[in-house]
Amino acid sequence: MPATRRRAGWLAATALILFWVAAFGRSALAGDTRPIWQIMGYGQSLSVGVLGTPAVTTRPSFGSLMFAEGIRRPLQGPARLDALVPLVETDDRSRGETGIAAAADMFVRTLAALRGLEPDRLDVALLGSSAGRAGARLAALLPGKANYDGLLQLIGAGDALARAEGRGYRYLATLWSHGETDQLYGTPRETYVARLKQLAAAIAADAARLSGQDWQPPLLTYQPASHLAYLARGRPETPRRPEIALALREAARKNPSIFCVLPLYIGDFRDDVHATNLTYQEIGKYYGRALARLVHARETGTPVPPLALDLAAADWNGREVRLRFAVPRGPLAFDTDRVAAAPHMGFDLWDPNGELRPDAITGVRITAPDGVVVSFAEPPPSRSRLTYAFGRPGDPERTGRLEGPRGNLRDSDGEQGSYVDAMGWTRRLDNWALIFETVAP
């Protein structure tokens, strides 16, 4: 982007923020006494909207807030954590839509509906912010690092401003957008899982220390699906398998405070790594809906419902394997309109030596509201692996719903959950199956 356009974008964003500060002063909504709940984007470039220009969620909704400096720290100009203004997405050079404003909007709509209210009657206001850093590995985002100190500063500032206005405060959740760089550099799956558990626990402890809250903030994450695009960069340590996507799913299954919400094979990408502005917005919608369902379950003392379509069990029996899924809203469906058809709807069989057996699968069919059966030409040997959305050798080294490694299995949550994006298109919020593998006994 030419320097003049970058500067014009920054000046426009700055002017908008200064307008809100001048118009509303310390608080974005004078007289609003509702408690403030803060959501925090954290991770690498996707958490700060790199290449997500132009921003599309640019209208305030339901009294949600951001710091006067914007959702993320500005690349130039002063940092402003001393005032709150209406939450909107802005452009800052190559950084645009982050998904944070979309997450806040969808959270309010969903939680209000679950409580039987209109969205403008919800008794809390959200504060959206992001402390991510482009290109950062997970190790660089842990306690003791400058990035983590920046996250704590935003929590402290949110709590202080809420207290100054006599409003309650809660650090609600971390929206984790990360994994691509660790995939590139071959971070072992078990290392990533352990570090993410450490991070989630540290954020919860520090939020309690800073604010005095007893709320345990969850960490919500996506699964990156850019493993083949990174393989194309030719680094010898980059694995072909989606190790970090699998690590994120594993971390969620092992830790009650971590939730894997969606796979990114359903998205569109500018450069096979960074999302388009509309996909950033969509990620935020998924995060906001899942978070609201989680909060409502905790409020009502009920079990947290499935927040993603994920494999729950696999029963291998001769020439077939029966898969049972945790389904947010059935029935299951194979969808080749939203996501281009993949061989066997995204399912593949690999022998015990890790070699693809492209003709081993003879059928994939949905047999129940939560069930899929995969049939084979002959019984797979012990330690064979059935994978979903891994991609195949020789596939385009791309990312996304048209050419990237992908699958076609989804639920039907979009029958009741959708939104109209900035292009005027209605987007269903169906849950698409997470990237997974299961091993034959």
mmCIF file of N, CA and C in Angstrom, residues 123-185:
data_model
loop_
_atom_site.group_PDB
_atom_site.id
_atom_site.type_symbol
_atom_site.label_atom_id
_atom_site.label_comp_id
_atom_site.label_asym_id
_atom_site.label_seq_id
_atom_site.Cartn_x
_atom_site.Cartn_y
_atom_site.Cartn_z
ATOM 1 N N ASP A 123 -27.722 -6.170 30.716
ATOM 2 C CA ASP A 123 -27.254 -5.348 31.833
ATOM 3 C C ASP A 123 -25.737 -5.306 31.975
ATOM 4 N N VAL A 124 -25.009 -5.552 30.904
ATOM 5 C CA VAL A 124 -23.550 -5.411 30.905
ATOM 6 C C VAL A 124 -23.130 -4.714 29.622
ATOM 7 N N ALA A 125 -21.954 -4.068 29.655
ATOM 8 C CA ALA A 125 -21.352 -3.454 28.471
ATOM 9 C C ALA A 125 -20.004 -4.109 28.230
ATOM 10 N N LEU A 126 -19.726 -4.437 26.988
ATOM 11 C CA LEU A 126 -18.455 -5.069 26.669
ATOM 12 C C LEU A 126 -17.382 -4.046 26.333
ATOM 13 N N LEU A 127 -16.154 -4.364 26.720
ATOM 14 C CA LEU A 127 -14.963 -3.593 26.375
ATOM 15 C C LEU A 127 -14.076 -4.499 25.533
ATOM 16 N N GLY A 128 -13.791 -4.082 24.303
ATOM 17 C CA GLY A 128 -12.999 -4.893 23.388
ATOM 18 C C GLY A 128 -11.604 -4.331 23.197
ATOM 19 N N SER A 129 -10.606 -5.200 23.245
ATOM 20 C CA SER A 129 -9.212 -4.785 23.076
ATOM 21 C C SER A 129 -8.411 -5.952 22.528
ATOM 22 N N SER A 130 -7.192 -5.667 22.080
ATOM 23 C CA SER A 130 -6.311 -6.727 21.589
ATOM 24 C C SER A 130 -4.866 -6.386 21.926
ATOM 25 N N ALA A 131 -4.139 -7.388 22.403
ATOM 26 C CA ALA A 131 -2.739 -7.214 22.780
ATOM 27 C C ALA A 131 -1.819 -8.109 21.963
ATOM 28 N N GLY A 132 -2.270 -8.568 20.799
ATOM 29 C CA GLY A 132 -1.468 -9.487 20.013
ATOM 30 C C GLY A 132 -0.263 -8.827 19.350
ATOM 31 N N ARG A 133 0.613 -9.683 18.801
ATOM 32 C CA ARG A 133 1.793 -9.201 18.078
ATOM 33 C C ARG A 133 2.025 -10.072 16.860
ATOM 34 N N ALA A 134 2.161 -9.448 15.724
ATOM 35 C CA ALA A 134 2.339 -10.192 14.477
ATOM 36 C C ALA A 134 3.599 -11.057 14.534
ATOM 37 N N GLY A 135 3.464 -12.297 14.082
ATOM 38 C CA GLY A 135 4.604 -13.198 13.951
ATOM 39 C C GLY A 135 5.105 -13.822 15.232
ATOM 40 N N ALA A 136 4.441 -13.587 16.358
ATOM 41 C CA ALA A 136 4.950 -14.066 17.645
ATOM 42 C C ALA A 136 4.654 -15.545 17.843
ATOM 43 N N ARG A 137 5.673 -16.296 18.228
ATOM 44 C CA ARG A 137 5.438 -17.659 18.678
ATOM 45 C C ARG A 137 4.797 -17.635 20.068
ATOM 46 N N LEU A 138 4.220 -18.746 20.457
ATOM 47 C CA LEU A 138 3.585 -18.813 21.769
ATOM 48 C C LEU A 138 4.573 -18.512 22.886
ATOM 49 N N ALA A 139 5.804 -18.957 22.747
ATOM 50 C CA ALA A 139 6.798 -18.717 23.786
ATOM 51 C C ALA A 139 7.018 -17.231 24.046
ATOM 52 N N ALA A 140 6.796 -16.394 23.018
ATOM 53 C CA ALA A 140 6.995 -14.949 23.168
ATOM 54 C C ALA A 140 5.783 -14.242 23.753
ATOM 55 N N LEU A 141 4.716 -14.980 24.021
ATOM 56 C CA LEU A 141 3.489 -14.398 24.550
ATOM 57 C C LEU A 141 3.198 -14.837 25.978
ATOM 58 N N LEU A 142 4.131 -15.559 26.575
ATOM 59 C CA LEU A 142 3.948 -16.085 27.925
ATOM 60 C C LEU A 142 4.301 -15.045 28.983
ATOM 61 N N PRO A 143 3.917 -15.289 30.241
ATOM 62 C CA PRO A 143 4.305 -14.377 31.326
ATOM 63 C C PRO A 143 5.810 -14.132 31.338
ATOM 64 N N GLY A 144 6.159 -12.885 31.655
ATOM 65 C CA GLY A 144 7.560 -12.490 31.673
ATOM 66 C C GLY A 144 8.020 -11.851 30.383
ATOM 67 N N LYS A 145 7.186 -11.913 29.338
ATOM 68 C CA LYS A 145 7.514 -11.302 28.058
ATOM 69 C C LYS A 145 6.790 -9.967 27.925
ATOM 70 N N ALA A 146 7.335 -9.081 27.095
ATOM 71 C CA ALA A 146 6.760 -7.747 26.941
ATOM 72 C C ALA A 146 5.328 -7.798 26.420
ATOM 73 N N ASN A 147 5.040 -8.741 25.532
ATOM 74 C CA ASN A 147 3.675 -8.848 25.006
ATOM 75 C C ASN A 147 2.677 -9.153 26.113
ATOM 76 N N TYR A 148 3.056 -10.040 27.003
ATOM 77 C CA TYR A 148 2.157 -10.388 28.108
ATOM 78 C C TYR A 148 1.983 -9.204 29.051
ATOM 79 N N ASP A 149 3.047 -8.461 29.287
ATOM 80 C CA ASP A 149 2.930 -7.259 30.116
ATOM 81 C C ASP A 149 1.943 -6.273 29.503
ATOM 82 N N GLY A 150 1.928 -6.188 28.164
ATOM 83 C CA GLY A 150 0.974 -5.319 27.499
ATOM 84 C C GLY A 150 -0.461 -5.774 27.707
ATOM 85 N N LEU A 151 -0.688 -7.089 27.702
ATOM 86 C CA LEU A 151 -2.019 -7.625 27.994
ATOM 87 C C LEU A 151 -2.454 -7.232 29.401
ATOM 88 N N LEU A 152 -1.553 -7.378 30.367
ATOM 89 C CA LEU A 152 -1.892 -7.022 31.748
ATOM 90 C C LEU A 152 -2.169 -5.533 31.883
ATOM 91 N N GLN A 153 -1.449 -4.725 31.125
ATOM 92 C CA GLN A 153 -1.695 -3.284 31.179
ATOM 93 C C GLN A 153 -3.113 -2.961 30.728
ATOM 94 N N LEU A 154 -3.594 -3.648 29.691
ATOM 95 C CA LEU A 154 -4.942 -3.405 29.207
ATOM 96 C C LEU A 154 -5.990 -3.884 30.212
ATOM 97 N N ILE A 155 -5.722 -4.995 30.886
ATOM 98 C CA ILE A 155 -6.640 -5.442 31.934
ATOM 99 C C ILE A 155 -6.682 -4.420 33.062
ATOM 100 N N GLY A 156 -5.512 -3.970 33.493
ATOM 101 C CA GLY A 156 -5.458 -2.985 34.564
ATOM 102 C C GLY A 156 -6.147 -1.687 34.201
ATOM 103 N N ALA A 157 -5.972 -1.251 32.952
ATOM 104 C CA ALA A 157 -6.604 -0.009 32.514
ATOM 105 C C ALA A 157 -8.121 -0.158 32.460
ATOM 106 N N GLY A 158 -8.605 -1.285 31.997
ATOM 107 C CA GLY A 158 -10.044 -1.513 31.965
ATOM 108 C C GLY A 158 -10.654 -1.501 33.345
ATOM 109 N N ASP A 159 -10.005 -2.162 34.275
ATOM 110 C CA ASP A 159 -10.484 -2.189 35.659
ATOM 111 C C ASP A 159 -10.471 -0.789 36.268
ATOM 112 N N ALA A 160 -9.392 -0.028 36.034
ATOM 113 C CA ALA A 160 -9.272 1.307 36.620
ATOM 114 C C ALA A 160 -10.343 2.254 36.086
ATOM 115 N N LEU A 161 -10.604 2.219 34.773
ATOM 116 C CA LEU A 161 -11.616 3.103 34.213
ATOM 117 C C LEU A 161 -13.013 2.731 34.697
ATOM 118 N N ALA A 162 -13.273 1.433 34.818
ATOM 119 C CA ALA A 162 -14.573 1.017 35.339
ATOM 120 C C ALA A 162 -14.759 1.502 36.779
ATOM 121 N N ARG A 163 -13.733 1.341 37.595
ATOM 122 C CA ARG A 163 -13.820 1.784 38.987
ATOM 123 C C ARG A 163 -13.997 3.295 39.070
ATOM 124 N N ALA A 164 -13.294 4.031 38.211
ATOM 125 C CA ALA A 164 -13.389 5.491 38.245
ATOM 126 C C ALA A 164 -14.806 5.962 37.944
ATOM 127 N N GLU A 165 -15.546 5.165 37.192
ATOM 128 C CA GLU A 165 -16.921 5.529 36.867
ATOM 129 C C GLU A 165 -17.933 4.852 37.778
ATOM 130 N N GLY A 166 -17.439 4.142 38.802
ATOM 131 C CA GLY A 166 -18.337 3.469 39.721
ATOM 132 C C GLY A 166 -19.033 2.263 39.128
ATOM 133 N N ARG A 167 -18.395 1.662 38.155
ATOM 134 C CA ARG A 167 -18.980 0.519 37.463
ATOM 135 C C ARG A 167 -18.221 -0.744 37.818
ATOM 136 N N GLY A 168 -18.920 -1.861 37.836
ATOM 137 C CA GLY A 168 -18.260 -3.130 38.063
ATOM 138 C C GLY A 168 -17.378 -3.502 36.883
ATOM 139 N N TYR A 169 -16.484 -4.456 37.111
ATOM 140 C CA TYR A 169 -15.548 -4.870 36.056
ATOM 141 C C TYR A 169 -15.342 -6.376 36.130
ATOM 142 N N ARG A 170 -15.209 -6.986 34.957
ATOM 143 C CA ARG A 170 -14.828 -8.402 34.861
ATOM 144 C C ARG A 170 -13.966 -8.571 33.624
ATOM 145 N N TYR A 171 -12.820 -9.233 33.798
ATOM 146 C CA TYR A 171 -12.084 -9.682 32.613
ATOM 147 C C TYR A 171 -12.755 -10.961 32.164
ATOM 148 N N LEU A 172 -13.475 -10.884 31.039
ATOM 149 C CA LEU A 172 -14.395 -11.955 30.668
ATOM 150 C C LEU A 172 -13.708 -13.122 29.976
ATOM 151 N N ALA A 173 -12.877 -12.845 28.953
ATOM 152 C CA ALA A 173 -12.351 -13.945 28.141
ATOM 153 C C ALA A 173 -11.204 -13.470 27.268
ATOM 154 N N THR A 174 -10.370 -14.444 26.890
ATOM 155 C CA THR A 174 -9.308 -14.238 25.912
ATOM 156 C C THR A 174 -9.710 -14.908 24.608
ATOM 157 N N LEU A 175 -9.642 -14.159 23.521
ATOM 158 C CA LEU A 175 -9.929 -14.691 22.191
ATOM 159 C C LEU A 175 -8.591 -14.925 21.506
ATOM 160 N N TRP A 176 -8.193 -16.160 21.440
ATOM 161 C CA TRP A 176 -6.837 -16.569 21.048
ATOM 162 C C TRP A 176 -6.791 -16.838 19.549
ATOM 163 N N SER A 177 -6.036 -16.050 18.830
ATOM 164 C CA SER A 177 -5.879 -16.199 17.380
ATOM 165 C C SER A 177 -4.402 -16.437 17.101
ATOM 166 N N HIS A 178 -4.030 -17.696 17.003
ATOM 167 C CA HIS A 178 -2.607 -18.029 17.033
ATOM 168 C C HIS A 178 -2.366 -19.435 16.513
ATOM 169 N N GLY A 179 -1.089 -19.711 16.229
ATOM 170 C CA GLY A 179 -0.636 -21.050 15.909
ATOM 171 C C GLY A 179 0.170 -21.153 14.632
ATOM 172 N N GLU A 180 0.021 -20.163 13.744
ATOM 173 C CA GLU A 180 0.645 -20.267 12.433
ATOM 174 C C GLU A 180 2.171 -20.292 12.497
ATOM 175 N N THR A 181 2.771 -19.404 13.300
ATOM 176 C CA THR A 181 4.235 -19.348 13.354
ATOM 177 C C THR A 181 4.806 -20.581 14.029
ATOM 178 N N ASP A 182 4.136 -21.098 15.048
ATOM 179 C CA ASP A 182 4.611 -22.341 15.672
ATOM 180 C C ASP A 182 4.502 -23.512 14.709
ATOM 181 N N GLN A 183 3.506 -23.510 13.835
ATOM 182 C CA GLN A 183 3.430 -24.534 12.789
ATOM 183 C C GLN A 183 4.621 -24.400 11.847
ATOM 184 N N LEU A 184 4.933 -23.181 11.444
ATOM 185 C CA LEU A 184 6.051 -22.945 10.524
ATOM 186 C C LEU A 184 7.364 -23.459 11.094
ATOM 187 N N TYR A 185 7.596 -23.205 12.361
ATOM 188 C CA TYR A 185 8.887 -23.553 12.966
ATOM 189 C C TYR A 185 8.883 -24.906 13.669
#
